[in-house]
Amino acid sequence: ASANIGVVGLAVMGSNLARNLASREGNTVAIFNRSHAKTEALLAEHPEAGFVPTASYAEFAASLQKPRTAIIMVKAGVPTDAVIQSLVDVFEPGDIIVDGGNAYFPDTIRREKAVRETGINFVGAGISGGEEGALLGPSIMPGGSDESWVTLGPILRSIAAIAEGEPCVTHVGHDGAGHFVKMVHNGIEYADMQLIAEAYDLIRRGTGKTPAEIADIFAEWNRGELESYLIEITAEVLRQIDAETGQPLVDIIVDQAGAKGTGAWTVQTALALGVPVSGIAEATFARSLSSHPEQRAVAAGLPGPEDEFEVEDTDAFIEDVRLALFASKIVAYSQGFDEIRAGAAEYDWQIDLGAISKIWRGGCIIRAQFLNRIADAYAAEPELPALLTAPYFADALSRGQAAWRRVVIAAAQAGIPAPAFSSSLSYYDGIRAERLPAALVQGQRDFFGAHTYKRIDKEGTFHTLWSGDRTEIEAEDTH
Ligand code: NDP
């Protein structure tokens, strides 16, 4: 046994992760792939990595020092289950199996439970950063037992991205905690992308600026409080000219956004937990709306506003959009962290929200300056009930709210869809409202379903005899 770590699954993510591992001091990496040709190709292309190639699961297990540690990077779903079973067959108690794929967290909870019965440790680890992150340093969100973290921690720390001197990895919590947090990361990523897209659309249609000019605006924004990987790549995409037509590439790409499901998982889970992640939901639905060309073709004839959209003061409008983007982004992150907090409570995970914001500062798709402010907020108040109420964010919202309202009004008047901007503003106004029309909803519920209500002026649970004489009685709580 000559390797201290192994990788199963040598497609783009697995081979890059294996190369990353091999490049770190002290690591010898065993590699295995179902079709052996990929193993041989990786070995031939990267002789410098000193890989230990293996042609069967038994050989793979024999090449690993104990406790054996293997990271699986294969297709999520059934393939992952198949590979886990194959490893369980050849591993021994105390060994560690890590699933680095994009698993749905309930699957990870199930797998951890099943594997644990064999005495083998199972760790679901969310890995973000795409191909480049896997090679140069991803953000890693591992779950699993404390015991497995003792062996795995130093290995993962050695390959993770570094942000401000700290590796972008932390032991998130037990069983599915890592994949849960990775899921919410992706949900926030959806919201962040949609908000940027709405900002672009409003500026383009409101000012007539070209994509290249808007690229300059994003590049400028990237030097301020919006500084982030997504703003940076947005400028790159907008600047790109299609070689074939000479047009901006963004005008050539079909306007239908795909999705691999993690946004939908984030929203489904939030619905089950009762957490309003409206920004993430709108971003997910915006992709769905874009992807129905048959409906869009029929609906394209529906009327919009009569007046042309014309912005009077271009610079002021662009600054308004920037402020609206920042405010909406605060809402999206606040909602995402709310979901993590609720998930931790539901599944009994001890998740340090400040540590999560820190490991997202490097390697992953939502990496941004902004995450330092989130870390500060949780350092100052670990039990912060809503991120957007932390002083830095509350101040940014207060600075931006007037602009935010102007932008949402402008979008509505111009007939430009801005679902994430406007739902984020509604969330802000909802969460800060002293009184909500939920009182009326509860009254309606009591009317048709005797669902009862509480009173603002005394303890207890009440029901009005709506179909009788409409007097009020004390009732059992059936909220
Ligand atoms: P793919 O998701 O395309 O998976 C291909 C790999 O899975 C190949 O090694 C393939 O082996 C193996 N595989 C498929 N079915 C089986 C099976 N039944 N038994 C054994 N092996 C099987 O690869 P990626 O590198 O794109 O992604 C790997 C994982 O990482 C996925 O879970 C993905 O969701 C996740 N991920 C991907 C990111 C990305 O940017 N691509 C980012 C973050 C996570 P063979 O060569 O024999 O077909």
mmCIF file of N, CA and C in Angstrom, residues 293-350:
data_model
loop_
_atom_site.group_PDB
_atom_site.id
_atom_site.type_symbol
_atom_site.label_atom_id
_atom_site.label_comp_id
_atom_site.label_asym_id
_atom_site.label_seq_id
_atom_site.Cartn_x
_atom_site.Cartn_y
_atom_site.Cartn_z
ATOM 1 N N PRO A 293 -40.016 27.841 -24.881
ATOM 2 C CA PRO A 293 -40.148 28.656 -26.095
ATOM 3 C C PRO A 293 -41.541 28.591 -26.705
ATOM 4 N N GLU A 294 -42.223 27.443 -26.535
ATOM 5 C CA GLU A 294 -43.546 27.310 -27.158
ATOM 6 C C GLU A 294 -44.538 28.260 -26.490
ATOM 7 N N GLN A 295 -44.481 28.353 -25.158
ATOM 8 C CA GLN A 295 -45.359 29.289 -24.446
ATOM 9 C C GLN A 295 -44.966 30.722 -24.764
ATOM 10 N N ARG A 296 -43.671 30.973 -24.777
ATOM 11 C CA ARG A 296 -43.189 32.343 -25.011
ATOM 12 C C ARG A 296 -43.596 32.813 -26.410
ATOM 13 N N ALA A 297 -43.582 31.898 -27.356
ATOM 14 C CA ALA A 297 -43.945 32.291 -28.723
ATOM 15 C C ALA A 297 -45.407 32.732 -28.776
ATOM 16 N N VAL A 298 -46.273 32.019 -28.067
ATOM 17 C CA VAL A 298 -47.690 32.370 -28.074
ATOM 18 C C VAL A 298 -47.921 33.660 -27.290
ATOM 19 N N ALA A 299 -47.250 33.778 -26.150
ATOM 20 C CA ALA A 299 -47.468 34.929 -25.271
ATOM 21 C C ALA A 299 -46.819 36.201 -25.814
ATOM 22 N N ALA A 300 -45.931 36.048 -26.783
ATOM 23 C CA ALA A 300 -45.202 37.212 -27.298
ATOM 24 C C ALA A 300 -46.131 38.275 -27.872
ATOM 25 N N GLY A 301 -47.353 37.884 -28.195
ATOM 26 C CA GLY A 301 -48.295 38.856 -28.744
ATOM 27 C C GLY A 301 -49.018 39.683 -27.687
ATOM 28 N N LEU A 302 -48.859 39.345 -26.421
ATOM 29 C CA LEU A 302 -49.587 40.063 -25.362
ATOM 30 C C LEU A 302 -49.055 41.495 -25.229
ATOM 31 N N PRO A 303 -49.956 42.414 -24.898
ATOM 32 C CA PRO A 303 -49.519 43.819 -24.874
ATOM 33 C C PRO A 303 -48.620 44.160 -23.681
ATOM 34 N N GLY A 304 -47.752 45.108 -23.912
ATOM 35 C CA GLY A 304 -46.922 45.676 -22.849
ATOM 36 C C GLY A 304 -47.266 47.141 -22.717
ATOM 37 N N PRO A 305 -46.456 47.882 -21.956
ATOM 38 C CA PRO A 305 -46.753 49.313 -21.786
ATOM 39 C C PRO A 305 -46.693 50.061 -23.124
ATOM 40 N N GLU A 306 -47.472 51.115 -23.214
ATOM 41 C CA GLU A 306 -47.529 51.877 -24.461
ATOM 42 C C GLU A 306 -46.286 52.723 -24.669
ATOM 43 N N ASP A 307 -45.793 53.281 -23.553
ATOM 44 C CA ASP A 307 -44.667 54.212 -23.689
ATOM 45 C C ASP A 307 -43.343 53.489 -23.836
ATOM 46 N N GLU A 308 -42.458 54.098 -24.608
ATOM 47 C CA GLU A 308 -41.079 53.611 -24.727
ATOM 48 C C GLU A 308 -40.385 53.796 -23.384
ATOM 49 N N PHE A 309 -39.496 52.875 -23.066
ATOM 50 C CA PHE A 309 -38.724 53.023 -21.825
ATOM 51 C C PHE A 309 -37.533 53.922 -22.101
ATOM 52 N N GLU A 310 -37.506 55.020 -21.427
ATOM 53 C CA GLU A 310 -36.408 55.957 -21.647
ATOM 54 C C GLU A 310 -35.938 56.498 -20.314
ATOM 55 N N VAL A 311 -34.673 56.335 -20.063
ATOM 56 C CA VAL A 311 -34.113 56.820 -18.807
ATOM 57 C C VAL A 311 -33.610 58.233 -19.042
ATOM 58 N N GLU A 312 -33.960 59.131 -18.115
ATOM 59 C CA GLU A 312 -33.549 60.528 -18.317
ATOM 60 C C GLU A 312 -32.081 60.741 -17.993
ATOM 61 N N ASP A 313 -31.715 60.324 -16.802
ATOM 62 C CA ASP A 313 -30.333 60.531 -16.375
ATOM 63 C C ASP A 313 -29.635 59.167 -16.315
ATOM 64 N N THR A 314 -28.858 58.880 -17.349
ATOM 65 C CA THR A 314 -28.253 57.556 -17.483
ATOM 66 C C THR A 314 -27.370 57.194 -16.286
ATOM 67 N N ASP A 315 -26.498 58.089 -15.903
ATOM 68 C CA ASP A 315 -25.567 57.775 -14.813
ATOM 69 C C ASP A 315 -26.310 57.512 -13.502
ATOM 70 N N ALA A 316 -27.343 58.335 -13.263
ATOM 71 C CA ALA A 316 -28.110 58.165 -12.024
ATOM 72 C C ALA A 316 -28.845 56.821 -12.047
ATOM 73 N N PHE A 317 -29.365 56.449 -13.209
ATOM 74 C CA PHE A 317 -30.087 55.177 -13.323
ATOM 75 C C PHE A 317 -29.137 54.000 -13.072
ATOM 76 N N ILE A 318 -27.953 54.087 -13.669
ATOM 77 C CA ILE A 318 -26.987 53.000 -13.487
ATOM 78 C C ILE A 318 -26.597 52.863 -12.013
ATOM 79 N N GLU A 319 -26.438 53.974 -11.352
ATOM 80 C CA GLU A 319 -26.118 53.922 -9.916
ATOM 81 C C GLU A 319 -27.299 53.344 -9.122
ATOM 82 N N ASP A 320 -28.506 53.698 -9.533
ATOM 83 C CA ASP A 320 -29.693 53.112 -8.882
ATOM 84 C C ASP A 320 -29.690 51.585 -9.041
ATOM 85 N N VAL A 321 -29.373 51.143 -10.257
ATOM 86 C CA VAL A 321 -29.374 49.696 -10.512
ATOM 87 C C VAL A 321 -28.293 49.024 -9.658
ATOM 88 N N ARG A 322 -27.157 49.667 -9.542
ATOM 89 C CA ARG A 322 -26.084 49.089 -8.714
ATOM 90 C C ARG A 322 -26.561 48.934 -7.263
ATOM 91 N N LEU A 323 -27.188 49.961 -6.751
ATOM 92 C CA LEU A 323 -27.671 49.908 -5.364
ATOM 93 C C LEU A 323 -28.776 48.858 -5.206
ATOM 94 N N ALA A 324 -29.636 48.769 -6.213
ATOM 95 C CA ALA A 324 -30.718 47.778 -6.170
ATOM 96 C C ALA A 324 -30.149 46.360 -6.215
ATOM 97 N N LEU A 325 -29.113 46.207 -7.006
ATOM 98 C CA LEU A 325 -28.459 44.895 -7.105
ATOM 99 C C LEU A 325 -27.844 44.508 -5.763
ATOM 100 N N PHE A 326 -27.164 45.445 -5.148
ATOM 101 C CA PHE A 326 -26.520 45.136 -3.872
ATOM 102 C C PHE A 326 -27.571 44.820 -2.804
ATOM 103 N N ALA A 327 -28.627 45.611 -2.766
ATOM 104 C CA ALA A 327 -29.677 45.379 -1.770
ATOM 105 C C ALA A 327 -30.336 44.013 -1.987
ATOM 106 N N SER A 328 -30.619 43.684 -3.242
ATOM 107 C CA SER A 328 -31.267 42.398 -3.527
ATOM 108 C C SER A 328 -30.345 41.237 -3.207
ATOM 109 N N LYS A 329 -29.059 41.462 -3.432
ATOM 110 C CA LYS A 329 -28.079 40.423 -3.129
ATOM 111 C C LYS A 329 -28.024 40.154 -1.617
ATOM 112 N N ILE A 330 -28.110 41.210 -0.842
ATOM 113 C CA ILE A 330 -28.141 41.039 0.618
ATOM 114 C C ILE A 330 -29.338 40.177 1.011
ATOM 115 N N VAL A 331 -30.473 40.442 0.385
ATOM 116 C CA VAL A 331 -31.673 39.652 0.685
ATOM 117 C C VAL A 331 -31.454 38.186 0.316
ATOM 118 N N ALA A 332 -30.881 37.937 -0.853
ATOM 119 C CA ALA A 332 -30.687 36.554 -1.294
ATOM 120 C C ALA A 332 -29.784 35.788 -0.320
ATOM 121 N N TYR A 333 -28.712 36.416 0.105
ATOM 122 C CA TYR A 333 -27.799 35.746 1.036
ATOM 123 C C TYR A 333 -28.461 35.569 2.399
ATOM 124 N N SER A 334 -29.206 36.588 2.809
ATOM 125 C CA SER A 334 -29.891 36.492 4.100
ATOM 126 C C SER A 334 -30.861 35.313 4.075
ATOM 127 N N GLN A 335 -31.571 35.170 2.976
ATOM 128 C CA GLN A 335 -32.517 34.054 2.844
ATOM 129 C C GLN A 335 -31.772 32.715 2.820
ATOM 130 N N GLY A 336 -30.659 32.654 2.110
ATOM 131 C CA GLY A 336 -29.886 31.413 2.035
ATOM 132 C C GLY A 336 -29.361 30.996 3.406
ATOM 133 N N PHE A 337 -28.812 31.956 4.137
ATOM 134 C CA PHE A 337 -28.308 31.625 5.477
ATOM 135 C C PHE A 337 -29.452 31.235 6.416
ATOM 136 N N ASP A 338 -30.612 31.825 6.184
ATOM 137 C CA ASP A 338 -31.789 31.462 6.958
ATOM 138 C C ASP A 338 -32.124 29.985 6.718
ATOM 139 N N GLU A 339 -32.016 29.571 5.478
ATOM 140 C CA GLU A 339 -32.305 28.171 5.159
ATOM 141 C C GLU A 339 -31.288 27.245 5.831
ATOM 142 N N ILE A 340 -30.032 27.643 5.840
ATOM 143 C CA ILE A 340 -29.027 26.796 6.497
ATOM 144 C C ILE A 340 -29.324 26.695 7.996
ATOM 145 N N ARG A 341 -29.685 27.828 8.597
ATOM 146 C CA ARG A 341 -30.005 27.842 10.028
ATOM 147 C C ARG A 341 -31.198 26.917 10.302
ATOM 148 N N ALA A 342 -32.219 27.002 9.457
ATOM 149 C CA ALA A 342 -33.405 26.166 9.654
ATOM 150 C C ALA A 342 -33.084 24.693 9.414
ATOM 151 N N GLY A 343 -32.250 24.409 8.410
ATOM 152 C CA GLY A 343 -31.857 23.032 8.122
ATOM 153 C C GLY A 343 -31.071 22.444 9.290
ATOM 154 N N ALA A 344 -30.182 23.254 9.849
ATOM 155 C CA ALA A 344 -29.366 22.794 10.979
ATOM 156 C C ALA A 344 -30.267 22.438 12.161
ATOM 157 N N ALA A 345 -31.288 23.282 12.388
ATOM 158 C CA ALA A 345 -32.198 23.014 13.505
ATOM 159 C C ALA A 345 -33.002 21.739 13.235
ATOM 160 N N GLU A 346 -33.452 21.565 12.000
ATOM 161 C CA GLU A 346 -34.281 20.415 11.646
ATOM 162 C C GLU A 346 -33.491 19.104 11.730
ATOM 163 N N TYR A 347 -32.257 19.128 11.219
ATOM 164 C CA TYR A 347 -31.493 17.886 11.110
ATOM 165 C C TYR A 347 -30.459 17.718 12.212
ATOM 166 N N ASP A 348 -30.475 18.663 13.169
ATOM 167 C CA ASP A 348 -29.589 18.546 14.317
ATOM 168 C C ASP A 348 -28.110 18.644 13.931
ATOM 169 N N TRP A 349 -27.804 19.606 13.111
ATOM 170 C CA TRP A 349 -26.411 19.863 12.746
ATOM 171 C C TRP A 349 -25.936 21.114 13.481
ATOM 172 N N GLN A 350 -24.721 21.078 13.985
ATOM 173 C CA GLN A 350 -24.152 22.278 14.621
ATOM 174 C C GLN A 350 -23.392 23.048 13.543
#
